[in-house]
mmCIF file of C-alpha atoms in Angstrom:
data_model
loop_
_atom_site.group_PDB
_atom_site.id
_atom_site.type_symbol
_atom_site.label_atom_id
_atom_site.label_comp_id
_atom_site.label_asym_id
_atom_site.label_seq_id
_atom_site.Cartn_x
_atom_site.Cartn_y
_atom_site.Cartn_z
ATOM 1 C CA UNK A 1 -0.169 -0.084 0.053
ATOM 2 C CA UNK A 2 0.949 3.601 -0.285
ATOM 3 C CA UNK A 3 2.667 5.388 2.718
ATOM 4 C CA UNK A 4 0.744 8.485 2.030
ATOM 5 C CA UNK A 5 -2.194 9.383 -0.097
ATOM 6 C CA UNK A 6 -0.335 11.901 -2.183
ATOM 7 C CA UNK A 7 3.356 12.613 -3.274
ATOM 8 C CA UNK A 8 3.141 15.659 -1.176
ATOM 9 C CA UNK A 9 2.603 13.613 1.686
ATOM 10 C CA UNK A 10 5.806 11.783 1.059
ATOM 11 C CA UNK A 11 7.424 15.075 0.300
ATOM 12 C CA UNK A 12 6.659 16.333 3.717
ATOM 13 C CA UNK A 13 7.892 13.256 5.343
ATOM 14 C CA UNK A 14 11.125 13.267 3.434
ATOM 15 C CA UNK A 15 11.678 17.206 3.937
ATOM 16 C CA UNK A 16 11.335 16.963 7.648
ATOM 17 C CA UNK A 17 13.770 13.864 7.738
ATOM 18 C CA UNK A 18 16.267 16.141 5.993
ATOM 19 C CA UNK A 19 15.557 18.731 8.645
ATOM 20 C CA UNK A 20 14.774 21.374 5.817
ATOM 21 C CA UNK A 21 12.277 24.182 6.037
ATOM 22 C CA UNK A 22 9.892 24.631 3.187
ATOM 23 C CA UNK A 23 11.686 27.877 2.306
ATOM 24 C CA UNK A 24 15.121 25.949 2.015
ATOM 25 C CA UNK A 25 13.608 23.127 -0.299
ATOM 26 C CA UNK A 26 11.829 25.700 -2.321
ATOM 27 C CA UNK A 27 15.158 27.461 -3.023
ATOM 28 C CA UNK A 28 16.975 24.578 -3.852
ATOM 29 C CA UNK A 29 14.276 23.039 -6.123
ATOM 30 C CA UNK A 30 13.435 26.450 -7.752
ATOM 31 C CA UNK A 31 9.782 26.235 -6.678
ATOM 32 C CA UNK A 32 7.534 28.647 -4.799
ATOM 33 C CA UNK A 33 6.883 28.122 -0.995
ATOM 34 C CA UNK A 34 3.203 28.311 -1.463
ATOM 35 C CA UNK A 35 3.111 25.635 -4.368
ATOM 36 C CA UNK A 36 5.117 23.272 -1.935
ATOM 37 C CA UNK A 37 2.884 24.114 0.967
ATOM 38 C CA UNK A 38 -0.064 23.269 -1.009
ATOM 39 C CA UNK A 39 1.491 20.149 -2.414
ATOM 40 C CA UNK A 40 2.058 18.786 1.165
ATOM 41 C CA UNK A 41 -1.240 19.326 1.825
ATOM 42 C CA UNK A 42 -2.659 17.549 -1.008
ATOM 43 C CA UNK A 43 -3.983 20.594 -2.840
ATOM 44 C CA UNK A 44 -1.637 20.802 -5.688
ATOM 45 C CA UNK A 45 -0.639 17.997 -7.702
ATOM 46 C CA UNK A 46 3.358 16.895 -7.990
ATOM 47 C CA UNK A 47 2.992 15.019 -11.350
ATOM 48 C CA UNK A 48 5.560 17.122 -13.482
ATOM 49 C CA UNK A 49 8.694 15.332 -14.311
ATOM 50 C CA UNK A 50 10.641 18.671 -13.842
ATOM 51 C CA UNK A 51 9.299 19.224 -10.493
ATOM 52 C CA UNK A 52 10.015 15.631 -9.244
ATOM 53 C CA UNK A 53 13.585 15.548 -10.554
ATOM 54 C CA UNK A 54 14.262 18.905 -9.048
ATOM 55 C CA UNK A 55 12.984 17.900 -5.520
ATOM 56 C CA UNK A 56 14.297 14.404 -5.429
ATOM 57 C CA UNK A 57 17.641 15.897 -6.391
ATOM 58 C CA UNK A 58 17.247 18.735 -3.446
ATOM 59 C CA UNK A 59 16.239 15.866 -1.101
ATOM 60 C CA UNK A 60 19.048 13.637 -2.183
ATOM 61 C CA UNK A 61 16.564 10.684 -2.601
ATOM 62 C CA UNK A 62 15.816 8.689 -5.516
ATOM 63 C CA UNK A 63 12.436 9.492 -7.443
ATOM 64 C CA UNK A 64 10.941 6.129 -6.379
ATOM 65 C CA UNK A 65 11.444 7.260 -2.603
ATOM 66 C CA UNK A 66 9.517 10.480 -3.347
ATOM 67 C CA UNK A 67 6.778 9.036 -5.717
ATOM 68 C CA UNK A 68 6.480 5.771 -4.212
ATOM 69 C CA UNK A 69 7.362 2.326 -5.576
ATOM 70 C CA UNK A 70 5.371 -0.498 -7.109
ATOM 71 C CA UNK A 71 2.837 -1.900 -4.652
ATOM 72 C CA UNK A 72 -0.061 -4.548 -4.875
ATOM 73 C CA UNK A 73 -3.623 -3.528 -4.292
ATOM 74 C CA UNK A 74 -6.833 -5.596 -4.130
ATOM 75 C CA UNK A 75 -7.779 -5.064 -7.829
ATOM 76 C CA UNK A 76 -6.405 -7.642 -9.979
ATOM 77 C CA UNK A 77 -5.943 -5.422 -13.101
ATOM 78 C CA UNK A 78 -3.692 -3.199 -10.679
ATOM 79 C CA UNK A 79 -1.703 -5.998 -8.946
ATOM 80 C CA UNK A 80 -1.657 -9.030 -11.480
ATOM 81 C CA UNK A 81 0.731 -7.440 -13.995
ATOM 82 C CA UNK A 82 3.551 -7.444 -11.327
ATOM 83 C CA UNK A 83 3.559 -11.233 -11.220
ATOM 84 C CA UNK A 84 5.260 -11.086 -14.819
ATOM 85 C CA UNK A 85 8.326 -9.161 -13.484
ATOM 86 C CA UNK A 86 10.180 -12.138 -11.714
ATOM 87 C CA UNK A 87 10.064 -14.243 -14.747
ATOM 88 C CA UNK A 88 11.227 -11.521 -17.085
ATOM 89 C CA UNK A 89 13.989 -10.538 -14.561
ATOM 90 C CA UNK A 90 14.969 -14.121 -14.460
ATOM 91 C CA UNK A 91 15.261 -14.369 -18.245
ATOM 92 C CA UNK A 92 17.382 -11.162 -18.557
ATOM 93 C CA UNK A 93 19.513 -11.732 -15.584
ATOM 94 C CA UNK A 94 20.395 -15.473 -16.396
ATOM 95 C CA UNK A 95 21.172 -15.088 -20.150
ATOM 96 C CA UNK A 96 23.749 -13.308 -22.041
ATOM 97 C CA UNK A 97 24.496 -12.988 -25.773
ATOM 98 C CA UNK A 98 27.625 -15.428 -25.123
ATOM 99 C CA UNK A 99 26.059 -17.686 -22.445
ATOM 100 C CA UNK A 100 22.506 -18.729 -23.003
ATOM 101 C CA UNK A 101 20.660 -20.216 -20.043
ATOM 102 C CA UNK A 102 18.164 -22.252 -22.388
ATOM 103 C CA UNK A 103 19.367 -25.584 -23.798
ATOM 104 C CA UNK A 104 16.585 -25.964 -26.385
ATOM 105 C CA UNK A 105 14.616 -23.571 -28.614
ATOM 106 C CA UNK A 106 11.528 -23.555 -31.021
ATOM 107 C CA UNK A 107 12.378 -22.724 -34.604
ATOM 108 C CA UNK A 108 13.290 -19.142 -35.332
ATOM 109 C CA UNK A 109 10.231 -18.337 -37.455
ATOM 110 C CA UNK A 110 7.874 -19.641 -34.551
ATOM 111 C CA UNK A 111 9.595 -17.099 -32.300
ATOM 112 C CA UNK A 112 9.509 -14.418 -34.932
ATOM 113 C CA UNK A 113 5.779 -14.908 -35.145
ATOM 114 C CA UNK A 114 5.259 -15.062 -31.571
ATOM 115 C CA UNK A 115 7.043 -11.651 -31.024
ATOM 116 C CA UNK A 116 4.558 -10.153 -33.384
ATOM 117 C CA UNK A 117 1.677 -11.339 -30.935
ATOM 118 C CA UNK A 118 3.579 -10.238 -27.803
ATOM 119 C CA UNK A 119 4.240 -6.717 -29.545
ATOM 120 C CA UNK A 120 0.252 -6.462 -29.948
ATOM 121 C CA UNK A 121 -0.179 -7.041 -26.332
ATOM 122 C CA UNK A 122 2.576 -4.751 -25.310
ATOM 123 C CA UNK A 123 1.028 -2.023 -27.314
ATOM 124 C CA UNK A 124 -2.338 -2.570 -25.684
ATOM 125 C CA UNK A 125 -0.655 -2.446 -22.351
ATOM 126 C CA UNK A 126 -1.825 -6.064 -21.516
ATOM 127 C CA UNK A 127 1.321 -6.892 -19.277
ATOM 128 C CA UNK A 128 -0.391 -10.151 -18.132
ATOM 129 C CA UNK A 129 -0.561 -11.599 -21.736
ATOM 130 C CA UNK A 130 3.034 -10.244 -22.262
ATOM 131 C CA UNK A 131 4.430 -12.000 -19.240
ATOM 132 C CA UNK A 132 2.868 -15.454 -20.587
ATOM 133 C CA UNK A 133 5.076 -15.513 -23.354
ATOM 134 C CA UNK A 134 8.149 -12.972 -23.343
ATOM 135 C CA UNK A 135 10.206 -14.869 -20.635
ATOM 136 C CA UNK A 136 10.340 -17.980 -22.661
ATOM 137 C CA UNK A 137 10.712 -15.995 -25.798
ATOM 138 C CA UNK A 138 14.032 -14.213 -24.377
ATOM 139 C CA UNK A 139 15.394 -17.351 -23.223
ATOM 140 C CA UNK A 140 15.054 -19.014 -26.635
ATOM 141 C CA UNK A 141 16.051 -15.993 -28.651
ATOM 142 C CA UNK A 142 19.400 -15.659 -26.394
ATOM 143 C CA UNK A 143 20.197 -19.425 -27.726
ATOM 144 C CA UNK A 144 19.580 -18.634 -31.187
ATOM 145 C CA UNK A 145 21.542 -15.364 -30.826
ATOM 146 C CA UNK A 146 24.613 -17.246 -29.453
ATOM 147 C CA UNK A 147 25.037 -19.182 -32.817
ATOM 148 C CA UNK A 148 26.520 -17.207 -35.517
ATOM 149 C CA UNK A 149 27.065 -20.356 -37.942
ATOM 150 C CA UNK A 150 24.011 -19.466 -40.030
ATOM 151 C CA UNK A 151 24.487 -15.649 -40.652
ATOM 152 C CA UNK A 152 20.936 -14.904 -41.784
ATOM 153 C CA UNK A 153 19.325 -16.711 -38.942
ATOM 154 C CA UNK A 154 21.716 -15.129 -36.679
ATOM 155 C CA UNK A 155 20.823 -11.480 -37.792
ATOM 156 C CA UNK A 156 17.102 -12.609 -37.458
ATOM 157 C CA UNK A 157 17.625 -13.615 -33.838
ATOM 158 C CA UNK A 158 19.206 -10.379 -32.873
ATOM 159 C CA UNK A 159 16.605 -8.263 -34.647
ATOM 160 C CA UNK A 160 13.949 -10.091 -32.884
ATOM 161 C CA UNK A 161 15.828 -9.981 -29.503
ATOM 162 C CA UNK A 162 16.071 -6.320 -29.791
ATOM 163 C CA UNK A 163 12.254 -6.200 -30.326
ATOM 164 C CA UNK A 164 11.639 -8.466 -27.179
ATOM 165 C CA UNK A 165 13.882 -6.436 -25.228
ATOM 166 C CA UNK A 166 11.951 -3.387 -26.065
ATOM 167 C CA UNK A 167 8.830 -4.843 -24.904
ATOM 168 C CA UNK A 168 10.592 -5.915 -21.715
ATOM 169 C CA UNK A 169 12.160 -2.354 -21.289
ATOM 170 C CA UNK A 170 8.699 -0.632 -21.531
ATOM 171 C CA UNK A 171 6.690 -3.283 -19.454
ATOM 172 C CA UNK A 172 9.132 -3.023 -16.675
ATOM 173 C CA UNK A 173 9.352 0.818 -16.871
ATOM 174 C CA UNK A 174 5.373 1.167 -16.954
ATOM 175 C CA UNK A 175 5.181 -1.155 -13.923
ATOM 176 C CA UNK A 176 7.604 0.736 -11.663
ATOM 177 C CA UNK A 177 10.816 -1.262 -12.086
ATOM 178 C CA UNK A 178 13.511 1.100 -13.493
ATOM 179 C CA UNK A 179 16.585 -1.133 -12.739
ATOM 180 C CA UNK A 180 15.025 -4.028 -14.886
ATOM 181 C CA UNK A 181 13.928 -1.653 -17.524
ATOM 182 C CA UNK A 182 17.490 -0.499 -17.732
ATOM 183 C CA UNK A 183 18.944 -4.037 -17.869
ATOM 184 C CA UNK A 184 16.594 -4.838 -20.939
ATOM 185 C CA UNK A 185 17.469 -1.564 -22.736
ATOM 186 C CA UNK A 186 21.092 -2.458 -22.293
ATOM 187 C CA UNK A 187 20.615 -5.910 -23.605
ATOM 188 C CA UNK A 188 18.950 -4.425 -26.651
ATOM 189 C CA UNK A 189 21.873 -2.111 -27.321
ATOM 190 C CA UNK A 190 24.191 -5.015 -27.119
ATOM 191 C CA UNK A 191 22.226 -6.848 -29.745
ATOM 192 C CA UNK A 192 21.863 -4.003 -31.878
ATOM 193 C CA UNK A 193 25.772 -3.412 -31.873
ATOM 194 C CA UNK A 194 26.534 -6.855 -33.118
ATOM 195 C CA UNK A 195 24.117 -5.938 -35.959
ATOM 196 C CA UNK A 196 25.758 -2.810 -36.633
ATOM 197 C CA UNK A 197 22.412 -1.620 -38.245
ATOM 198 C CA UNK A 198 21.768 2.207 -37.476
ATOM 199 C CA UNK A 199 18.018 1.800 -37.356
ATOM 200 C CA UNK A 200 18.326 -1.160 -34.826
ATOM 201 C CA UNK A 201 20.879 1.225 -32.880
ATOM 202 C CA UNK A 202 18.424 4.072 -32.946
ATOM 203 C CA UNK A 203 15.564 1.626 -31.646
ATOM 204 C CA UNK A 204 17.876 0.621 -28.833
ATOM 205 C CA UNK A 205 18.831 4.062 -27.936
ATOM 206 C CA UNK A 206 15.299 4.839 -27.556
ATOM 207 C CA UNK A 207 14.978 2.370 -25.005
ATOM 208 C CA UNK A 208 18.074 3.635 -23.202
ATOM 209 C CA UNK A 209 16.786 7.215 -23.370
ATOM 210 C CA UNK A 210 13.476 6.162 -21.574
ATOM 211 C CA UNK A 211 15.209 4.260 -18.855
ATOM 212 C CA UNK A 212 17.881 6.664 -17.741
ATOM 213 C CA UNK A 213 18.005 7.956 -14.289
ATOM 214 C CA UNK A 214 15.855 11.056 -13.811
ATOM 215 C CA UNK A 215 17.248 12.766 -10.765
ATOM 216 C CA UNK A 216 19.450 15.558 -11.927
ATOM 217 C CA UNK A 217 19.847 14.016 -15.288
ATOM 218 C CA UNK A 218 17.454 15.310 -17.664
ATOM 219 C CA UNK A 219 20.183 17.023 -19.518
ATOM 220 C CA UNK A 220 21.840 13.924 -20.066
ATOM 221 C CA UNK A 221 18.559 12.381 -21.333
ATOM 222 C CA UNK A 222 18.346 15.399 -23.892
ATOM 223 C CA UNK A 223 21.840 15.009 -24.936
ATOM 224 C CA UNK A 224 21.567 11.217 -25.450
ATOM 225 C CA UNK A 225 18.233 11.646 -27.387
ATOM 226 C CA UNK A 226 19.652 14.295 -29.553
ATOM 227 C CA UNK A 227 23.023 12.140 -30.204
ATOM 228 C CA UNK A 228 20.853 9.210 -31.209
ATOM 229 C CA UNK A 229 18.702 11.283 -33.623
ATOM 230 C CA UNK A 230 21.980 12.879 -35.080
ATOM 231 C CA UNK A 231 23.594 9.441 -35.660
ATOM 232 C CA UNK A 232 20.573 8.160 -37.323
ATOM 233 C CA UNK A 233 19.701 11.294 -39.464
ATOM 234 C CA UNK A 234 21.634 10.101 -42.524
ATOM 235 C CA UNK A 235 20.501 6.597 -42.495
ATOM 236 C CA UNK A 236 16.776 7.069 -41.883
ATOM 237 C CA UNK A 237 15.920 6.711 -45.565
ATOM 238 C CA UNK A 238 13.331 3.811 -45.245
ATOM 239 C CA UNK A 239 9.936 4.005 -43.416
ATOM 240 C CA UNK A 240 11.271 2.321 -40.012
ATOM 241 C CA UNK A 241 14.427 4.601 -39.949
ATOM 242 C CA UNK A 242 12.109 7.693 -40.012
ATOM 243 C CA UNK A 243 9.639 6.373 -37.635
ATOM 244 C CA UNK A 244 12.686 5.647 -35.223
ATOM 245 C CA UNK A 245 14.115 9.216 -36.031
ATOM 246 C CA UNK A 246 10.686 10.547 -35.309
ATOM 247 C CA UNK A 247 10.337 9.044 -31.883
ATOM 248 C CA UNK A 248 13.934 9.939 -30.923
ATOM 249 C CA UNK A 249 12.844 13.470 -31.857
ATOM 250 C CA UNK A 250 9.577 13.581 -29.600
ATOM 251 C CA UNK A 251 11.595 12.242 -26.730
ATOM 252 C CA UNK A 252 14.152 14.957 -27.104
ATOM 253 C CA UNK A 253 11.217 17.365 -27.164
ATOM 254 C CA UNK A 254 10.059 16.169 -23.900
ATOM 255 C CA UNK A 255 13.268 16.120 -22.191
ATOM 256 C CA UNK A 256 13.869 19.686 -23.339
ATOM 257 C CA UNK A 257 10.438 20.565 -21.920
ATOM 258 C CA UNK A 258 11.585 19.145 -18.468
ATOM 259 C CA UNK A 259 14.834 21.254 -18.904
ATOM 260 C CA UNK A 260 12.481 24.355 -19.390
ATOM 261 C CA UNK A 261 14.006 24.871 -22.778
ATOM 262 C CA UNK A 262 10.924 25.871 -24.726
ATOM 263 C CA UNK A 263 12.502 26.687 -28.199
ATOM 264 C CA UNK A 264 14.575 23.492 -28.090
ATOM 265 C CA UNK A 265 11.245 21.341 -27.327
ATOM 266 C CA UNK A 266 9.416 23.178 -29.990
ATOM 267 C CA UNK A 267 12.187 22.737 -32.592
ATOM 268 C CA UNK A 268 12.161 18.840 -31.883
ATOM 269 C CA UNK A 269 8.337 18.759 -32.104
ATOM 270 C CA UNK A 270 8.661 20.554 -35.619
ATOM 271 C CA UNK A 271 11.181 18.258 -36.850
ATOM 272 C CA UNK A 272 9.121 15.166 -35.768
ATOM 273 C CA UNK A 273 5.930 16.819 -37.511
ATOM 274 C CA UNK A 274 7.782 17.220 -40.712
ATOM 275 C CA UNK A 275 8.927 13.611 -40.649
ATOM 276 C CA UNK A 276 5.392 12.432 -39.973
ATOM 277 C CA UNK A 277 4.104 14.126 -42.971
ATOM 278 C CA UNK A 278 5.632 11.455 -45.027
ATOM 279 C CA UNK A 279 4.208 8.499 -42.881
ATOM 280 C CA UNK A 280 0.724 7.201 -43.183
ATOM 281 C CA UNK A 281 -1.377 8.380 -40.378
ATOM 282 C CA UNK A 282 -2.174 4.935 -38.989
ATOM 283 C CA UNK A 283 -0.673 5.004 -35.330
ATOM 284 C CA UNK A 284 -1.852 1.281 -35.038
ATOM 285 C CA UNK A 285 0.568 0.122 -37.765
ATOM 286 C CA UNK A 286 3.560 2.269 -37.184
ATOM 287 C CA UNK A 287 6.610 1.745 -35.044
ATOM 288 C CA UNK A 288 5.803 3.168 -31.529
ATOM 289 C CA UNK A 289 2.715 4.536 -33.266
ATOM 290 C CA UNK A 290 4.834 7.401 -34.914
ATOM 291 C CA UNK A 291 2.371 9.606 -37.072
ATOM 292 C CA UNK A 292 0.952 12.884 -37.412
ATOM 293 C CA UNK A 293 -1.764 11.980 -34.786
ATOM 294 C CA UNK A 294 1.091 10.697 -32.247
ATOM 295 C CA UNK A 295 3.016 13.921 -33.004
ATOM 296 C CA UNK A 296 -0.216 15.855 -31.572
ATOM 297 C CA UNK A 297 -0.265 13.415 -28.741
ATOM 298 C CA UNK A 298 3.076 14.338 -27.624
ATOM 299 C CA UNK A 299 2.441 17.983 -28.039
ATOM 300 C CA UNK A 300 -0.099 17.399 -25.475
ATOM 301 C CA UNK A 301 2.279 15.806 -23.213
ATOM 302 C CA UNK A 302 5.047 18.340 -23.716
ATOM 303 C CA UNK A 303 2.745 21.290 -22.896
ATOM 304 C CA UNK A 304 1.263 19.409 -19.906
ATOM 305 C CA UNK A 305 5.017 19.060 -18.742
ATOM 306 C CA UNK A 306 5.206 22.850 -19.197
ATOM 307 C CA UNK A 307 2.498 23.192 -16.794
ATOM 308 C CA UNK A 308 -0.583 23.898 -19.224
ATOM 309 C CA UNK A 309 -3.898 23.462 -17.769
ATOM 310 C CA UNK A 310 -7.649 23.634 -18.155
ATOM 311 C CA UNK A 311 -8.926 25.272 -21.288
ATOM 312 C CA UNK A 312 -5.541 25.290 -23.027
ATOM 313 C CA UNK A 313 -4.975 21.688 -22.568
ATOM 314 C CA UNK A 314 -8.660 21.016 -24.202
ATOM 315 C CA UNK A 315 -7.546 23.322 -27.161
ATOM 316 C CA UNK A 316 -4.419 21.113 -27.510
ATOM 317 C CA UNK A 317 -6.605 17.737 -27.264
ATOM 318 C CA UNK A 318 -9.108 19.040 -29.844
ATOM 319 C CA UNK A 319 -6.337 18.723 -32.431
ATOM 320 C CA UNK A 320 -5.971 14.914 -31.957
ATOM 321 C CA UNK A 321 -8.295 12.750 -34.020
ATOM 322 C CA UNK A 322 -9.028 10.076 -31.270
ATOM 323 C CA UNK A 323 -10.377 7.774 -33.995
ATOM 324 C CA UNK A 324 -6.840 7.505 -35.153
ATOM 325 C CA UNK A 325 -5.783 6.070 -31.865
ATOM 326 C CA UNK A 326 -8.824 3.668 -31.164
ATOM 327 C CA UNK A 327 -8.868 2.089 -34.696
ATOM 328 C CA UNK A 328 -12.117 0.292 -35.915
ATOM 329 C CA UNK A 329 -14.413 -1.002 -33.450
ATOM 330 C CA UNK A 330 -13.528 -4.532 -33.949
ATOM 331 C CA UNK A 331 -9.957 -3.759 -33.462
ATOM 332 C CA UNK A 332 -10.116 -1.545 -30.482
ATOM 333 C CA UNK A 333 -8.896 -4.482 -27.863
ATOM 334 C CA UNK A 334 -5.721 -4.959 -29.808
ATOM 335 C CA UNK A 335 -4.838 -1.473 -30.971
ATOM 336 C CA UNK A 336 -2.365 1.059 -29.666
ATOM 337 C CA UNK A 337 -4.489 1.336 -26.314
ATOM 338 C CA UNK A 338 -1.328 2.372 -24.440
ATOM 339 C CA UNK A 339 -0.849 5.600 -26.584
ATOM 340 C CA UNK A 340 -4.524 6.381 -26.460
ATOM 341 C CA UNK A 341 -4.342 5.871 -22.607
ATOM 342 C CA UNK A 342 -1.447 8.156 -22.368
ATOM 343 C CA UNK A 343 -3.155 10.873 -24.261
ATOM 344 C CA UNK A 344 -6.191 10.737 -22.281
ATOM 345 C CA UNK A 345 -4.253 10.697 -18.943
ATOM 346 C CA UNK A 346 -2.243 13.600 -19.980
ATOM 347 C CA UNK A 347 -5.266 15.517 -20.863
ATOM 348 C CA UNK A 348 -6.901 14.548 -17.588
ATOM 349 C CA UNK A 349 -3.899 15.625 -15.682
ATOM 350 C CA UNK A 350 -3.853 19.048 -17.216
ATOM 351 C CA UNK A 351 -7.585 19.617 -16.381
ATOM 352 C CA UNK A 352 -7.038 18.207 -12.900
ATOM 353 C CA UNK A 353 -4.890 21.409 -12.238
ATOM 354 C CA UNK A 354 -7.756 23.975 -12.980
ATOM 355 C CA UNK A 355 -10.737 23.961 -10.498
ATOM 356 C CA UNK A 356 -12.773 25.033 -13.428
ATOM 357 C CA UNK A 357 -12.210 21.792 -15.280
ATOM 358 C CA UNK A 358 -11.695 19.176 -12.522
ATOM 359 C CA UNK A 359 -15.089 17.752 -13.174
ATOM 360 C CA UNK A 360 -13.938 17.124 -16.789
ATOM 361 C CA UNK A 361 -10.715 15.803 -15.525
ATOM 362 C CA UNK A 362 -12.125 13.050 -13.716
ATOM 363 C CA UNK A 363 -13.958 11.882 -16.937
ATOM 364 C CA UNK A 364 -10.909 11.924 -19.029
ATOM 365 C CA UNK A 365 -8.861 9.930 -16.562
ATOM 366 C CA UNK A 366 -11.630 7.333 -16.198
ATOM 367 C CA UNK A 367 -11.641 6.904 -19.937
ATOM 368 C CA UNK A 368 -7.790 6.434 -19.658
ATOM 369 C CA UNK A 369 -8.481 3.825 -17.193
ATOM 370 C CA UNK A 370 -10.785 2.080 -19.271
ATOM 371 C CA UNK A 371 -8.485 2.243 -22.426
ATOM 372 C CA UNK A 372 -5.391 0.530 -20.410
ATOM 373 C CA UNK A 373 -6.520 -0.375 -16.874
ATOM 374 C CA UNK A 374 -3.243 -2.697 -16.165
ATOM 375 C CA UNK A 375 -1.159 0.554 -16.905
ATOM 376 C CA UNK A 376 -3.088 3.472 -15.802
ATOM 377 C CA UNK A 377 -3.785 1.894 -12.258
ATOM 378 C CA UNK A 378 0.040 1.501 -11.897
ATOM 379 C CA UNK A 379 0.787 5.051 -13.356
ATOM 380 C CA UNK A 380 2.343 7.236 -10.819
ATOM 381 C CA UNK A 381 1.234 10.620 -12.254
ATOM 382 C CA UNK A 382 -2.226 9.471 -12.734
ATOM 383 C CA UNK A 383 -2.242 8.168 -9.308
ATOM 384 C CA UNK A 384 -1.067 11.474 -8.079
ATOM 385 C CA UNK A 385 -3.855 13.456 -9.893
ATOM 386 C CA UNK A 386 -6.466 11.049 -8.659
ATOM 387 C CA UNK A 387 -5.142 11.285 -5.151
ATOM 388 C CA UNK A 388 -5.244 15.311 -5.337
ATOM 389 C CA UNK A 389 -8.697 15.231 -6.865
ATOM 390 C CA UNK A 390 -9.888 13.080 -3.919
ATOM 391 C CA UNK A 391 -8.136 15.056 -1.243
ATOM 392 C CA UNK A 392 -9.516 18.186 -2.703
ATOM 393 C CA UNK A 393 -13.076 16.858 -2.936
ATOM 394 C CA UNK A 394 -13.033 14.867 0.509
ATOM 395 C CA UNK A 395 -14.463 17.918 2.090
ATOM 396 C CA UNK A 396 -17.437 17.825 -0.274
ATOM 397 C CA UNK A 397 -19.444 14.776 -1.626
ATOM 398 C CA UNK A 398 -17.214 12.901 -3.935
ATOM 399 C CA UNK A 399 -18.509 10.998 -7.013
ATOM 400 C CA UNK A 400 -18.837 7.503 -6.965
ATOM 401 C CA UNK A 401 -16.823 7.044 -10.118
ATOM 402 C CA UNK A 402 -13.878 8.899 -8.371
ATOM 403 C CA UNK A 403 -14.133 6.913 -5.239
ATOM 404 C CA UNK A 404 -13.949 3.642 -7.307
ATOM 405 C CA UNK A 405 -10.926 4.925 -9.277
ATOM 406 C CA UNK A 406 -9.258 5.686 -5.806
ATOM 407 C CA UNK A 407 -10.037 2.197 -4.660
ATOM 408 C CA UNK A 408 -8.816 0.396 -7.836
ATOM 409 C CA UNK A 409 -5.543 2.311 -7.585
ATOM 410 C CA UNK A 410 -4.984 1.113 -4.073
ATOM 411 C CA UNK A 411 -4.898 4.856 -2.775
ATOM 412 C CA UNK A 412 -6.002 5.164 1.123
ATOM 413 C CA UNK A 413 -9.356 6.502 1.253
#
């Protein structure tokens, strides 16, 4: 269970443990005393990456200590995904590219086909389904990737291993296991280095960028994303290469926003938008959903990181064609539900910051939960937004929907 209803409650405990006054902490984190005071009382949300990084750095603690680590609630959609982590950890920690742990493996073509299915579950944020197949696949791919006798098969094994490690990276990251996410990203990087393929190296770099430590290092994250994009630039001639380059640009944009470099963030967003024009606007079929629609989704995320709220967020959201994210009605359960849920959650978080739009925030957050329950019920920024909404509404009658969401996320109430 959580040890406090909001991040602010943990902030207060950590600040007192460090024997710091509000003024001292505010000065070191470059935040206002009034904002921190309201955050500690659960009246303002601490869900922006820049705020979390600055406060954790000033307190000299990890972000996990501030926002809270993974925990198991009573809701199956919230707790069951965590059961996939031990077997994924076992597969990654007991295998290497020169010393596989498995003794037997299925034919490589079967593993490639299974990776396609796993990727669909991964993009739908169905971590339980991912966990049923991914650990064995990682074992068997390591065995194939340790045999360079057949060069063509060897390369296919390494390419598929990059994809499998990407799924392991974001499954672990989304559920709150940054150490395992980092290990999976490093393994993807090792496989890509052997392939010496600029596009695969770009994919692996994308994983690494999203698993770098956050406290005091967003400038390094930004530099890593920019280096990877620049290295890929001359080689991004095909569809996949341009999609990977675009996603690296979007990652750089978000990192620049955290670093409060608005011009740089806008520049990278513009570059990604220019690349997306040449891609089909079909997020469900593109690598990491890269498309014009997805660039607009990231535009929402970047602006929410800036601190946009209320009507301004709704204006940005109105530019996103939601039907592009949900797909046809008969494909909604298998589409890129994670990207859709992220969009809905970012809009909801932005609306939650403005009292005039808090009622709408609740509806957007509930839609996000419906789109990808296993992820959203474990998503720290959404948990923070919901906890703050609940704290603010506690003195008045709260809605049945909000109370239900609080319970499903395991938030004390």
